[in-house]
mmCIF file of C-alpha atoms and ligand atoms in Angstrom:
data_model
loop_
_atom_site.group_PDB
_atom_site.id
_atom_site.type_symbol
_atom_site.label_atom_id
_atom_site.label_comp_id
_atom_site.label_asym_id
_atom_site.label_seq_id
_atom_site.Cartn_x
_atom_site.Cartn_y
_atom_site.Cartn_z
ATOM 1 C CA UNK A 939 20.487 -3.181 -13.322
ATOM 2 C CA UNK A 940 19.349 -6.465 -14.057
ATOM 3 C CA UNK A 941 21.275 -9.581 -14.220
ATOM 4 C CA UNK A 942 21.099 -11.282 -17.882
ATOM 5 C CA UNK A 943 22.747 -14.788 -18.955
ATOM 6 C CA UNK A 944 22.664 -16.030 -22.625
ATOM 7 C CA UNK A 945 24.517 -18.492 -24.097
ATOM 8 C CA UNK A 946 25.075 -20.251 -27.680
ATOM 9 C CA UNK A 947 25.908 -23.940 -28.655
ATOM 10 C CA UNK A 948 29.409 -24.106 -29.914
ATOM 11 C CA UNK A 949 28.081 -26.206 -33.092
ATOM 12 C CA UNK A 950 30.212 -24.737 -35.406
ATOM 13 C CA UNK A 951 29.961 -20.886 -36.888
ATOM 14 C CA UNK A 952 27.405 -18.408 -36.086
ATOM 15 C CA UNK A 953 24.471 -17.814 -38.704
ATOM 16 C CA UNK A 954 22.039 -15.283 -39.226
ATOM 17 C CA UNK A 955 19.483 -16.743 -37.282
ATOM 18 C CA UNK A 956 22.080 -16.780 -33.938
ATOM 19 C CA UNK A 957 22.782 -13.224 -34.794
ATOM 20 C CA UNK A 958 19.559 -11.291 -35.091
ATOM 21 C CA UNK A 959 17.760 -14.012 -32.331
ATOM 22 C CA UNK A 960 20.466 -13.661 -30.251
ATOM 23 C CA UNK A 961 23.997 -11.823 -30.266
ATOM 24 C CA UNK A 962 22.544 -8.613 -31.528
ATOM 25 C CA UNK A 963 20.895 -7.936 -28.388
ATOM 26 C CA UNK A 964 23.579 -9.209 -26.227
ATOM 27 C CA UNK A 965 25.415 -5.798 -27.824
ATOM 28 C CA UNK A 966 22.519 -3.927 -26.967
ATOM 29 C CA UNK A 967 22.194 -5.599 -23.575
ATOM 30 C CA UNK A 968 25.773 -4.826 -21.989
ATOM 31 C CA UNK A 969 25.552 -1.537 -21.909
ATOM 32 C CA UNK A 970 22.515 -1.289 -19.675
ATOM 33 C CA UNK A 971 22.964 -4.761 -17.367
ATOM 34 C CA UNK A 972 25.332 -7.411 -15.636
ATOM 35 C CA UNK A 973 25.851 -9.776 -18.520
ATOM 36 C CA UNK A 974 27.159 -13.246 -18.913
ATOM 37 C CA UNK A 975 27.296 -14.473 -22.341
ATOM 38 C CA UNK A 976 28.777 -17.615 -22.285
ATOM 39 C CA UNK A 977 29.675 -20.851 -25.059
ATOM 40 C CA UNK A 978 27.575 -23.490 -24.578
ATOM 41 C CA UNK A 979 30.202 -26.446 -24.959
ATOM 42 C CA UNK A 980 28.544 -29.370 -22.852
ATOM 43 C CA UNK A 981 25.090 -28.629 -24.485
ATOM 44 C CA UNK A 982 26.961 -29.010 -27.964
ATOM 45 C CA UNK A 983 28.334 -32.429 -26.913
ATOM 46 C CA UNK A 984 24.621 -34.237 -27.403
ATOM 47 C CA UNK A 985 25.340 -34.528 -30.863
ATOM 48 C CA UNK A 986 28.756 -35.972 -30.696
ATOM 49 C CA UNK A 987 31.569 -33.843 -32.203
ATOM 50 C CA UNK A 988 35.037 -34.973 -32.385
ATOM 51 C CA UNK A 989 37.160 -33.069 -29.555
ATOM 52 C CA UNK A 990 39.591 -31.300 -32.149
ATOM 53 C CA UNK A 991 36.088 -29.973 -34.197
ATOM 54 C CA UNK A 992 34.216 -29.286 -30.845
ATOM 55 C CA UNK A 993 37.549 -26.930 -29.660
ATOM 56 C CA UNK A 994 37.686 -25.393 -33.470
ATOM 57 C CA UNK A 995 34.287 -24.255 -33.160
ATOM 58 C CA UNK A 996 34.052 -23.112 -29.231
ATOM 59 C CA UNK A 997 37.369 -20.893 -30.426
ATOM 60 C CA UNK A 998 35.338 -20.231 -33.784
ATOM 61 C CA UNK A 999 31.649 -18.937 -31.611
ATOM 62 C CA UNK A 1000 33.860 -16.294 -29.003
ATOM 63 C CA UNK A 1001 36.139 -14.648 -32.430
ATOM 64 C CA UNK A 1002 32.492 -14.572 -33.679
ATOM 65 C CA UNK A 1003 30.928 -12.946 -30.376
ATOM 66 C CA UNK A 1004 33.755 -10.546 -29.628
ATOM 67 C CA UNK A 1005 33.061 -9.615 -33.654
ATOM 68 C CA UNK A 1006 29.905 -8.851 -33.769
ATOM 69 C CA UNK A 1007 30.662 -6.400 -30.881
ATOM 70 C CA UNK A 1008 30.605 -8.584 -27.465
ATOM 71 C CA UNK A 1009 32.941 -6.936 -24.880
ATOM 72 C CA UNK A 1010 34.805 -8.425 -22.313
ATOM 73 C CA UNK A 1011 35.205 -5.062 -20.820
ATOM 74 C CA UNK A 1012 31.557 -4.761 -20.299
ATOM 75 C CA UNK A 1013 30.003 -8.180 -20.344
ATOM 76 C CA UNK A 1014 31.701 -11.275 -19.070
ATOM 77 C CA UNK A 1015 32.363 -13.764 -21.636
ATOM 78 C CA UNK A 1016 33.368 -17.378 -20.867
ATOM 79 C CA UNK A 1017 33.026 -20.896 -21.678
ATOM 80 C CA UNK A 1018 30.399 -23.281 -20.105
ATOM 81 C CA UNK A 1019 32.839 -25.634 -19.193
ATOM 82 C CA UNK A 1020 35.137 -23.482 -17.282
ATOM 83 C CA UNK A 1021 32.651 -22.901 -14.723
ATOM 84 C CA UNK A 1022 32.597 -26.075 -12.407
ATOM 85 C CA UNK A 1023 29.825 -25.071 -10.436
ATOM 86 C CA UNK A 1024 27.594 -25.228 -13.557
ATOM 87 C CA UNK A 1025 27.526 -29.496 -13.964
ATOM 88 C CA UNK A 1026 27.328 -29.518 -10.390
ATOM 89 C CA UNK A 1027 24.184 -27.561 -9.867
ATOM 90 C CA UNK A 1028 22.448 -29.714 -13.229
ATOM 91 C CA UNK A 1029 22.820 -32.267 -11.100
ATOM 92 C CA UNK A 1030 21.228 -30.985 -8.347
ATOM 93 C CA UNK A 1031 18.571 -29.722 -10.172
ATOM 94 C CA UNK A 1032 18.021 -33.224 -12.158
ATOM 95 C CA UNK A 1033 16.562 -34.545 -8.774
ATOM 96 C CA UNK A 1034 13.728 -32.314 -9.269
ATOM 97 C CA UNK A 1035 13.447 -32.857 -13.157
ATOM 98 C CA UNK A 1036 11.094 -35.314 -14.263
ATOM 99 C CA UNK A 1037 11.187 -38.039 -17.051
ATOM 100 C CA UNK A 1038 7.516 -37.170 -17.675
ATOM 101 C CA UNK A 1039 7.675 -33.160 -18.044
ATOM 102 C CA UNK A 1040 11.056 -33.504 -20.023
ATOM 103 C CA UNK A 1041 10.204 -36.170 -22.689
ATOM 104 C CA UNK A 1042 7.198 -33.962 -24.003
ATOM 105 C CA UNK A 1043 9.851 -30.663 -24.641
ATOM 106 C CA UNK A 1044 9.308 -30.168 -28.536
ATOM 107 C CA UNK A 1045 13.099 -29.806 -28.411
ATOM 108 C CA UNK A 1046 13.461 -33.406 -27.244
ATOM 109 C CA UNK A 1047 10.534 -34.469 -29.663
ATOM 110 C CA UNK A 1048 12.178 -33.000 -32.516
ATOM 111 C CA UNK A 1049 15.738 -34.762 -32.010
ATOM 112 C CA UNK A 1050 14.014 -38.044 -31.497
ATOM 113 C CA UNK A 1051 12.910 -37.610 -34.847
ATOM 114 C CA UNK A 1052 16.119 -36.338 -36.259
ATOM 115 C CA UNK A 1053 18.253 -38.524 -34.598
ATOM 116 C CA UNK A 1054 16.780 -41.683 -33.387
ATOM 117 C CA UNK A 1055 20.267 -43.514 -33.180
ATOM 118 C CA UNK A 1056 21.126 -40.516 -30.417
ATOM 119 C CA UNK A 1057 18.717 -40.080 -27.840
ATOM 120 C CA UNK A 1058 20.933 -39.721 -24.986
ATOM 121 C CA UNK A 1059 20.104 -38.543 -21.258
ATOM 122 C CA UNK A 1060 21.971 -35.539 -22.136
ATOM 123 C CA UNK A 1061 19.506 -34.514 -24.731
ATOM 124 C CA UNK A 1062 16.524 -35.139 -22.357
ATOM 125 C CA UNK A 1063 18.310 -33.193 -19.402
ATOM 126 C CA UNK A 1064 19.196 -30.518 -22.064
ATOM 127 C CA UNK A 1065 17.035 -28.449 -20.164
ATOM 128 C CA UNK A 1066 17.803 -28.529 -16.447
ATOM 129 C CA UNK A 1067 21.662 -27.515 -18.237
ATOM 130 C CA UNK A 1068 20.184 -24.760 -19.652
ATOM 131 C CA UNK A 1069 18.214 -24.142 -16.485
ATOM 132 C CA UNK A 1070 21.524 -24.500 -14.524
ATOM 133 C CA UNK A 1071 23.499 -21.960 -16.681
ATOM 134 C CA UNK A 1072 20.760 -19.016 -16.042
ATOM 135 C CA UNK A 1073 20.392 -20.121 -11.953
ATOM 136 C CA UNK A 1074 23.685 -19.985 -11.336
ATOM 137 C CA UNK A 1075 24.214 -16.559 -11.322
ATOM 138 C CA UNK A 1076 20.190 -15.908 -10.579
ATOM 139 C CA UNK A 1077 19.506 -14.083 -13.990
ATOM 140 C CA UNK A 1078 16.335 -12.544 -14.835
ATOM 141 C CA UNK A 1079 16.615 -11.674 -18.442
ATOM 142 C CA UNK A 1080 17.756 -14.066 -20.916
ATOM 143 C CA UNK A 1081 17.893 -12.798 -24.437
ATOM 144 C CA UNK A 1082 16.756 -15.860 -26.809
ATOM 145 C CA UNK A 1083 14.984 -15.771 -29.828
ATOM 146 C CA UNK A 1084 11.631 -17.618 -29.900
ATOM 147 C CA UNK A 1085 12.815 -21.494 -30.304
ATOM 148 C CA UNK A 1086 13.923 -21.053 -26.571
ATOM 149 C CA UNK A 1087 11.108 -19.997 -25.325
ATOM 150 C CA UNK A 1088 9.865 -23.405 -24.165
ATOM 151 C CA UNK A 1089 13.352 -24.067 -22.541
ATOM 152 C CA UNK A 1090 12.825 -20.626 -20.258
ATOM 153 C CA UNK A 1091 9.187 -22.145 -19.451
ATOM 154 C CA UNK A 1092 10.638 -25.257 -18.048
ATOM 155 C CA UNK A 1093 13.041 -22.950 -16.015
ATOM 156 C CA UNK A 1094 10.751 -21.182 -14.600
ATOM 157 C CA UNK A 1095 9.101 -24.487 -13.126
ATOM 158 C CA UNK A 1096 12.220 -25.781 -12.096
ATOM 159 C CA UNK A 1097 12.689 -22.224 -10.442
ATOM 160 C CA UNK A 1098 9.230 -22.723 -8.784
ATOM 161 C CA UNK A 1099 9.551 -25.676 -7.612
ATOM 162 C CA UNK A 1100 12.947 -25.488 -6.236
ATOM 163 C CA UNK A 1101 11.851 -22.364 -3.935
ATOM 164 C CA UNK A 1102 8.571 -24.668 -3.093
ATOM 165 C CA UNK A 1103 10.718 -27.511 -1.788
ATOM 166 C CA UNK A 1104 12.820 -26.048 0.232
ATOM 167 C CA UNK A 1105 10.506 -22.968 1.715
ATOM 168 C CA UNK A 1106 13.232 -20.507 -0.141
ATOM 169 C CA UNK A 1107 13.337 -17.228 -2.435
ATOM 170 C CA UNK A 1108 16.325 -18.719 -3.886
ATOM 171 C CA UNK A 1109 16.183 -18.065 -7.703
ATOM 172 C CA UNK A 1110 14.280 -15.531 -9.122
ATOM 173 C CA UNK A 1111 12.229 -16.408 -12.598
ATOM 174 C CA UNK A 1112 14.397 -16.085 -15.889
ATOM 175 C CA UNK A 1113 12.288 -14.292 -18.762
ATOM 176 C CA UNK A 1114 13.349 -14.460 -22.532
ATOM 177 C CA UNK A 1115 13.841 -10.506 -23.705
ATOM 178 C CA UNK A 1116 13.545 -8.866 -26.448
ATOM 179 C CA UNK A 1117 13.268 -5.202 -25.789
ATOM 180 C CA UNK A 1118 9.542 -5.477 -25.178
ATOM 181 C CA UNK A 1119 9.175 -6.899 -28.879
ATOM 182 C CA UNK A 1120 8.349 -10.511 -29.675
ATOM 183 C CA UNK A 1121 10.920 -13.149 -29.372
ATOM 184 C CA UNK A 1122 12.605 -12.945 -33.080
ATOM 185 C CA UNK A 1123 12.486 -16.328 -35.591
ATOM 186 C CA UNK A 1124 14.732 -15.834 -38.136
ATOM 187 C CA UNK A 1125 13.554 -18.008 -41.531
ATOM 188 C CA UNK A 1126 16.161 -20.367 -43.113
ATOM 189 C CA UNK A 1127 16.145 -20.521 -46.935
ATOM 190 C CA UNK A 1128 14.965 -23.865 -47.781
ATOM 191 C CA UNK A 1129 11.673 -22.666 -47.699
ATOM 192 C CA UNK A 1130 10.078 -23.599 -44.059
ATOM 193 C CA UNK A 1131 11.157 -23.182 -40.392
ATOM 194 C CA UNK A 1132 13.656 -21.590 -38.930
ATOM 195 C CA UNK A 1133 17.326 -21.061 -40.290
ATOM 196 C CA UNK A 1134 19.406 -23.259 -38.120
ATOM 197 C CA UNK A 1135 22.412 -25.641 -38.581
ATOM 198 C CA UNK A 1136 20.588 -28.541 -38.443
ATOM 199 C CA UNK A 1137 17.968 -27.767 -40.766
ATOM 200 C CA UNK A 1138 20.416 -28.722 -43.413
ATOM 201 C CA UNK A 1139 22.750 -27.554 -45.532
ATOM 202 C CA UNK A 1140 21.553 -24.941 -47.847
ATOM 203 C CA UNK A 1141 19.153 -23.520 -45.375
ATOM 204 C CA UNK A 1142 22.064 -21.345 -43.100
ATOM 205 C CA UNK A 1143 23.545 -18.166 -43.505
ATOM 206 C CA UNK A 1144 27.052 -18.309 -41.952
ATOM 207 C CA UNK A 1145 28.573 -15.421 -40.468
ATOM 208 C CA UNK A 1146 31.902 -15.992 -41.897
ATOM 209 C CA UNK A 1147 30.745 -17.602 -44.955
ATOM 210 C CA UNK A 1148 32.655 -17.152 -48.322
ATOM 211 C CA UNK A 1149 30.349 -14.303 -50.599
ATOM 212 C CA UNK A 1150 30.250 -16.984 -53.090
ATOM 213 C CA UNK A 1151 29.074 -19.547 -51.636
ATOM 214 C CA UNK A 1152 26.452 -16.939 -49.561
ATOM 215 C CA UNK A 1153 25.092 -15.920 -52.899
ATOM 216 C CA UNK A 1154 24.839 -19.144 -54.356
ATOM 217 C CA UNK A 1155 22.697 -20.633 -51.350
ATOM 218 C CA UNK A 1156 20.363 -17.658 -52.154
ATOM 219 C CA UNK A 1157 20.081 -17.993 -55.410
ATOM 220 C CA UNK A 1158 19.236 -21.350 -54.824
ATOM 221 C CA UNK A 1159 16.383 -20.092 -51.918
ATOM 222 C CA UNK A 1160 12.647 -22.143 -52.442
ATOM 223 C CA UNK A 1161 10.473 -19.940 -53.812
ATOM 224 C CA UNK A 1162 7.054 -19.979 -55.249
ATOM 225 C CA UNK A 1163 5.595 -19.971 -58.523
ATOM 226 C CA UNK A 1164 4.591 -16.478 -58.399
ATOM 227 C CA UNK A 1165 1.414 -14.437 -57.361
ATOM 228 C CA UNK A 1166 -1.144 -15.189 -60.090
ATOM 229 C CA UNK A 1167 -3.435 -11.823 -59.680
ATOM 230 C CA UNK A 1168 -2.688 -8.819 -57.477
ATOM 231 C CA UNK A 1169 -3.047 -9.123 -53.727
ATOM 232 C CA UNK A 1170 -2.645 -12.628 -53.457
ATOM 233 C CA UNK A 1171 -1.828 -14.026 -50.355
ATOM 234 C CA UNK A 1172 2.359 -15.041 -49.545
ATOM 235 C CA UNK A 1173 3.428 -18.139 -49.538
ATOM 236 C CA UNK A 1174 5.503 -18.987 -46.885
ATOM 237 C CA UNK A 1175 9.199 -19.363 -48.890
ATOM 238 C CA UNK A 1176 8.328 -16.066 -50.517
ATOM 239 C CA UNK A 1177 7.335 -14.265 -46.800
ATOM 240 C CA UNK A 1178 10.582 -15.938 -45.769
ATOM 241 C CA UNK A 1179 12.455 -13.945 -48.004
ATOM 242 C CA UNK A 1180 10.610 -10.798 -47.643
ATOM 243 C CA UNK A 1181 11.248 -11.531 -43.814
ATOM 244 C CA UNK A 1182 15.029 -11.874 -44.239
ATOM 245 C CA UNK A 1183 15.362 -8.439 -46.296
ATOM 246 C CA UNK A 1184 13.471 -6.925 -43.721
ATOM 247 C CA UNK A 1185 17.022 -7.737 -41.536
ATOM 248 C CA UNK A 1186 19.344 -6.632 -43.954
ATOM 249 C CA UNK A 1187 18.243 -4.446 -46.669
ATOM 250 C CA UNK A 1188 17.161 -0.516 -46.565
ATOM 251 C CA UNK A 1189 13.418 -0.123 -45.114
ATOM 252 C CA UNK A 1190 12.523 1.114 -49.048
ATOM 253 C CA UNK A 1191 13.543 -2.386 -50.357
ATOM 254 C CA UNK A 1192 11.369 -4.348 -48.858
ATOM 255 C CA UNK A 1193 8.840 -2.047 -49.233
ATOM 256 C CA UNK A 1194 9.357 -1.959 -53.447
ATOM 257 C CA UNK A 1195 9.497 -5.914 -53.457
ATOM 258 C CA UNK A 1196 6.040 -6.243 -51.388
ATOM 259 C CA UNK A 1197 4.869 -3.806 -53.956
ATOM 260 C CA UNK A 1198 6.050 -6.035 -56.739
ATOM 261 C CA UNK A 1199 4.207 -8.506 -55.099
ATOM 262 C CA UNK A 1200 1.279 -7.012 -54.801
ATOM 263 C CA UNK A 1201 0.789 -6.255 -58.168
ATOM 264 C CA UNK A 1202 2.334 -9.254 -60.122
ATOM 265 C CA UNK A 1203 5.273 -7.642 -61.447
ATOM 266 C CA UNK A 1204 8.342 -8.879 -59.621
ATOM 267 C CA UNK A 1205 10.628 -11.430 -60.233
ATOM 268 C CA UNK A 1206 12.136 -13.434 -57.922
ATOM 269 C CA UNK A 1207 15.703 -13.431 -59.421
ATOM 270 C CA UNK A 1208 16.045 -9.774 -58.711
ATOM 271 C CA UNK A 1209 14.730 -10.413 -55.312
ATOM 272 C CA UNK A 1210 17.226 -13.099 -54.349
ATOM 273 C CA UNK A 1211 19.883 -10.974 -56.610
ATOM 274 C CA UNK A 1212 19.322 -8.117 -54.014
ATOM 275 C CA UNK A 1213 19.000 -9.871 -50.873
ATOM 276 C CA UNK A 1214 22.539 -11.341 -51.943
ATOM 277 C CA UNK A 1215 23.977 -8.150 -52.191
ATOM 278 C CA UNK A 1216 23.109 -6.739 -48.637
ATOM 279 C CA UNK A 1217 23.785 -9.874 -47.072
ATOM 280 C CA UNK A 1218 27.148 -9.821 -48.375
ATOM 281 C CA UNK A 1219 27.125 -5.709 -47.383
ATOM 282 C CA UNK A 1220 25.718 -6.187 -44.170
ATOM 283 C CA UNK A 1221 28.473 -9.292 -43.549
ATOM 284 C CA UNK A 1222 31.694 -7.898 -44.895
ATOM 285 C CA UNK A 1223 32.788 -5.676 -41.919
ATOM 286 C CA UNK A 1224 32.146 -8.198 -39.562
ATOM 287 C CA UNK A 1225 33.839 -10.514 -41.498
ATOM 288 C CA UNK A 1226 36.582 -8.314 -41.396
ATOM 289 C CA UNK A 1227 36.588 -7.977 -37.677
ATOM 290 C CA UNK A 1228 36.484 -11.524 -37.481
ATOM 291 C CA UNK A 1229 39.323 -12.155 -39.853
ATOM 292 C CA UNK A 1230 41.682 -9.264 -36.885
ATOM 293 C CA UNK A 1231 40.492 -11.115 -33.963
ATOM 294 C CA UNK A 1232 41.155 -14.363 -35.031
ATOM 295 C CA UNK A 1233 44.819 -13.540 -35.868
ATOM 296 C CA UNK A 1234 44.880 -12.472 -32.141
ATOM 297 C CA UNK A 1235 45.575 -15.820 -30.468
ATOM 298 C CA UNK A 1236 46.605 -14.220 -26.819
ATOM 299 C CA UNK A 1237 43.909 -12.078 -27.070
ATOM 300 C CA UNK A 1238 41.251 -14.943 -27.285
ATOM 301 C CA UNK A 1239 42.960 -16.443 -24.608
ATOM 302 C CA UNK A 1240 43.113 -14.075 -21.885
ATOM 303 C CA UNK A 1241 39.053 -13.073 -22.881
ATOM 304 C CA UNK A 1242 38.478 -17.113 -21.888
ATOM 305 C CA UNK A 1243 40.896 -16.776 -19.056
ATOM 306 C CA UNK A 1244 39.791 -13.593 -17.386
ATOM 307 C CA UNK A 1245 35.902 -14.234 -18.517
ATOM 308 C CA UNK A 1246 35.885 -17.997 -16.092
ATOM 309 C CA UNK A 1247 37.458 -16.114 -13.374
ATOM 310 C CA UNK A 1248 35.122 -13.352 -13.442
ATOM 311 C CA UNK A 1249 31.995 -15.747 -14.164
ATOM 312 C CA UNK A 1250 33.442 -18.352 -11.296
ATOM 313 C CA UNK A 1251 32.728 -15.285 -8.650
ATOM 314 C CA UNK A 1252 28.914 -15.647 -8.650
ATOM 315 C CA UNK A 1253 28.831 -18.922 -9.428
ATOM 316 C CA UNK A 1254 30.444 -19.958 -7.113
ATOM 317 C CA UNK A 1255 28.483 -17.854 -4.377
ATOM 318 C CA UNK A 1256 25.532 -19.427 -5.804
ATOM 319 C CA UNK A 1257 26.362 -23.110 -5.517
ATOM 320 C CA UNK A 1258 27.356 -22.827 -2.111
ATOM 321 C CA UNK A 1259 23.746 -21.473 -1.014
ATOM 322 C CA UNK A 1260 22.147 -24.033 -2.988
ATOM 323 C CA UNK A 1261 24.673 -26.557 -1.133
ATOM 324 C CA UNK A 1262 23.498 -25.489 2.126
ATOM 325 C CA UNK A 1263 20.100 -24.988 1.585
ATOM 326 C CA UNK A 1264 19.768 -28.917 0.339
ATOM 327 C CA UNK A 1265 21.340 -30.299 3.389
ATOM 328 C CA UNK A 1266 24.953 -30.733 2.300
HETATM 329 P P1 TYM B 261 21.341 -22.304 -30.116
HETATM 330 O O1 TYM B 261 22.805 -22.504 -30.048
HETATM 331 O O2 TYM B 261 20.507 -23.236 -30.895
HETATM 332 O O3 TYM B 261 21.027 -20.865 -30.611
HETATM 333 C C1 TYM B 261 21.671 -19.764 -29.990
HETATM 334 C C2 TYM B 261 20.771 -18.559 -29.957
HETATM 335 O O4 TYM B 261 20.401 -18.208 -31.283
HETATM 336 C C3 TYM B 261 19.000 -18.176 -31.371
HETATM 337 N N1 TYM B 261 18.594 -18.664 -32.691
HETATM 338 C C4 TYM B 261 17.678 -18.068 -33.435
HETATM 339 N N2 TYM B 261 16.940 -16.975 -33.229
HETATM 340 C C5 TYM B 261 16.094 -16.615 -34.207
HETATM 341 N N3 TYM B 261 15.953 -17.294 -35.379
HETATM 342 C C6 TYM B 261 16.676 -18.401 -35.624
HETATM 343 N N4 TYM B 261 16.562 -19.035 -36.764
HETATM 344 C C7 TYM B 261 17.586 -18.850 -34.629
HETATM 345 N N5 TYM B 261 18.441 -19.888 -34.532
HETATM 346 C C8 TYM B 261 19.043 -19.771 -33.337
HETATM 347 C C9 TYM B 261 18.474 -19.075 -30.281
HETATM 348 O O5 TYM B 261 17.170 -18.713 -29.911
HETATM 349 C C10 TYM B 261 19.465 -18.817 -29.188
HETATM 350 O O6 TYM B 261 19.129 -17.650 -28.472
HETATM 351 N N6 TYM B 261 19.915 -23.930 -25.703
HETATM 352 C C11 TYM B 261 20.511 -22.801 -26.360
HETATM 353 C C12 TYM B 261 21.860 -22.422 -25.817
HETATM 354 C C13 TYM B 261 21.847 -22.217 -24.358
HETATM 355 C C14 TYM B 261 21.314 -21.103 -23.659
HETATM 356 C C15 TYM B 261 21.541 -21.371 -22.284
HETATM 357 C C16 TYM B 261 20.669 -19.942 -24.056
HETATM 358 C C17 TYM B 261 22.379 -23.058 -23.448
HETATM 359 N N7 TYM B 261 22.190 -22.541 -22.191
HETATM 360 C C18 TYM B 261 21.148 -20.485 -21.316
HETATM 361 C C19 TYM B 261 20.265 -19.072 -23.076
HETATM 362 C C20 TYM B 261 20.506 -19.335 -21.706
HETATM 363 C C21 TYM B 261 20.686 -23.172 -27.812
HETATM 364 O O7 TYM B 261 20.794 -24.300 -28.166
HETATM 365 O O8 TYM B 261 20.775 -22.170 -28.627
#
C-alpha cells in the first residue's frame, strides 16, 4: 500500500478536464492505497476570489468529489487549509526554493502572461505549496493529469535536495500516476489546449452544468472546414472532438465518426449533436448525486470535520521530524 495525495483548486465547479485528469482515478485509487484527496483553498487564493465565492466553491469542489464517488470511508478528504502544518512546512521548504528555478515554471510563465496586473509571490511559490501538500504526509503517487507534471518535477528536486542538505531519507520522491498509462490532457472546446477554467468561457465542460447550456457550448465547439479528400490529416479542433467522444461516447462512435472522416462524408453537426447527447448521458447521474449531497448540509460538514482530523495525524508527525531535523 502506497501512500497517494491529490488535490484540486477550489476555483469554482469541477469540469471534464478535472474529472477524467484527475477525480476519476482518485475513485480508482482508494480502494487499493492510503489516500488524501484534499481542496486546494490557499493555491486558489493567487487569483483573488472574494471570501463568500472562494467558501461557495471549496463547499461546491467536496459535493462534487464525494459525487463523483470520493469516500470518506476509504480515502480521507479535507480542506488544505485545515491542516496547519501544511503553510508551515511551505515555508520551510521556501528556504530551499529558488527565485531562479521557480520563475522559469511554464505555470508561472503562463500567468505572467495572463495576468500581468497579478504576479504575486504566491503564484511563484505555487510550487513549494504544492510540494508541501504531497511531503507532508510523504506520498509517492500523486494522480495528476499531464499539466502537473512539471509541478511533480520541481518536487522531486525540492525532495532531493532537502534529503541532500540535511544528510536525511526524509521524503521519498512523489510520481504523477496514471495506472501505467500516460498522464491524461483533456481538450477544451475552443479549439486548442487544454479544457480548463481559465481558458475562457466557452471552452469548459462543467460538471454540474445546466444540459442547455452544455449543449449549446458544443454546438458552438471550433471546428474545421472539413477534410477535402479521404485520409486527410486532423486538424487539431476536429482531433479535439474526436478526443472528447473517446471519454464519453460508446467505443463504436468514435470509431463511425473517424470513419466519416476518413472518407469525407461526415458532418460536423451530427458530430457535436452526438457528443452533446452523451455528455449530457454520461453527466446526469452525477448530477443527480450532486443535487442529494448538496441538500445534505451536516453531512458535508462532518466529511470536512472528520477528514482535517484524520489528515492532521500524519501531518502533524511529519512536521515535527522536519522541525527537528532543521535545528528547531
Ligand atoms: P487544478 O485545480 O488546475 O486541476 C486539478 C486536477 O485536474 C487536472 N486537470 C486536467 N487533467 C486533464 N485535462 C485537463 N484539461 C485538466 N484540467 C485540470 C489537473 O492535472 C489536476 O490533477 N496545482 C494543482 C492542485 C494541487 C495539487 C496539489 C495536485 C495543489 N496541490 C498536490 C496534486 C498534489 C492544480 O492547480 O490543479
Amino acid at each position: 500500500m502506497e501512500i497517494v495525495v491529490s488535490g484540486i483548486r477550489s476555483t469554482g465547479q469541477l469540469h471534464l478536464g478535472n474529472y477524467f485528469g484527475a477525480v476519476k482515478n482518485f475513485v480508482r485509487m482508494q480502494q487499493e492505497h492510503q489516500c488524501y484527496f484534499f481542496i486546494a483553498n490557499y493555491h486558489a487564493l493567487t487569483t483573488h476570489p472574494n471570501p463568500q465565492d472562494l467558501r461557495a466553491s471549496v463547499r461546491q469542489v467536496l459535493v462534487e468529489y464525494l459525487a463523483c464517488g470520493i469516500n470518506p470511508e476509504q480515502a480521507m478528504v479535507y480542506l488544505q487549509s485545515d491542516i496547519r502544518e501544511i503553510p508551515e512546512l511551505y515555508m520551510l521548504l521556501n528556504m530551499h526554493a529558488y527565485l531562479g528555478e521557480l520563475e522559469k515554471v511554464a505555470s508561472f510563465k503562463d500567468k505572467v502572461r495572463k495576468q500581468p496586473n497579478n504576479v504575486n509571490a504566491g503564484l511563484l511559490t505555487y510550487p513549494v505549496l504544492m510540494t508541501a501538500d504531497v511531503l507532508i504526509h510523504k506520498a509517492t503517487k500523486v494522480p495528476v493529469g499531464k499539466d502537473q507534471e512539471q509541478h511533480l518535477e520541481m518536487a522531486r528536486n525540492f525532495v532531493n535536495r532537502f534529503n541532500h542538505f540535511y544528510g536525511v531519507d526524509v521524503f521519498p520522491e512523489p510520481y504523477p500516476f496514471n495506472f501505467g498509462e500516460a498522464l491524461v490532457k483533456v481538450p477544451g472546446l475552443d479549439g486548442s489546449g487544454k479544457m480548463g477554467k481559465s481558458e475562457g468561457g466557452g471552452n469548459a465542460i462543467y460538471l454540474s452544468e445546466d444540459p442547455a447550456s452544455i449543449h449549446k457550448k458544443i454546438m458552438r465547439a471550433v471546428t474545421d472546414t472539413g477534410p477535402t479528400e479521404p485520409n486527410s490529416p486532423v486538424s487539431e479542433p476536429i482531433a479535439n472532438l474526436f478526443s472528447l467522444l473517446k471519454l464519453v461516447s460508446p467505443p463504436d462512435t468514435l470509431v463511425h465518426y473517424e470513419a466519416a472522416y476518413a472518407d469525407c462524408s461526415i458532418r460536423y453537426g451530427d458530430l457535436k449533436k452526438q457528443l452533446s447527447a452523451d455528455v449530457l448521458s454520461f453527466l446526469a447521474p452525477l448530477q443527480e448525486r450532486i443535487k442529494e449531497i448538496d441538500s445534505n448540509e451536516a453531512y458535508i460538514q462532518k466529511v470536512m470535520r472528520e477528514g482535517a482530523e484524520k489528515a492532521s495525524i500524519s501531518a502533524a508527525a511529519t512536521l515535527k521530524e522536519v522541525r527537528q531535523i532543521m535545528g528547531f
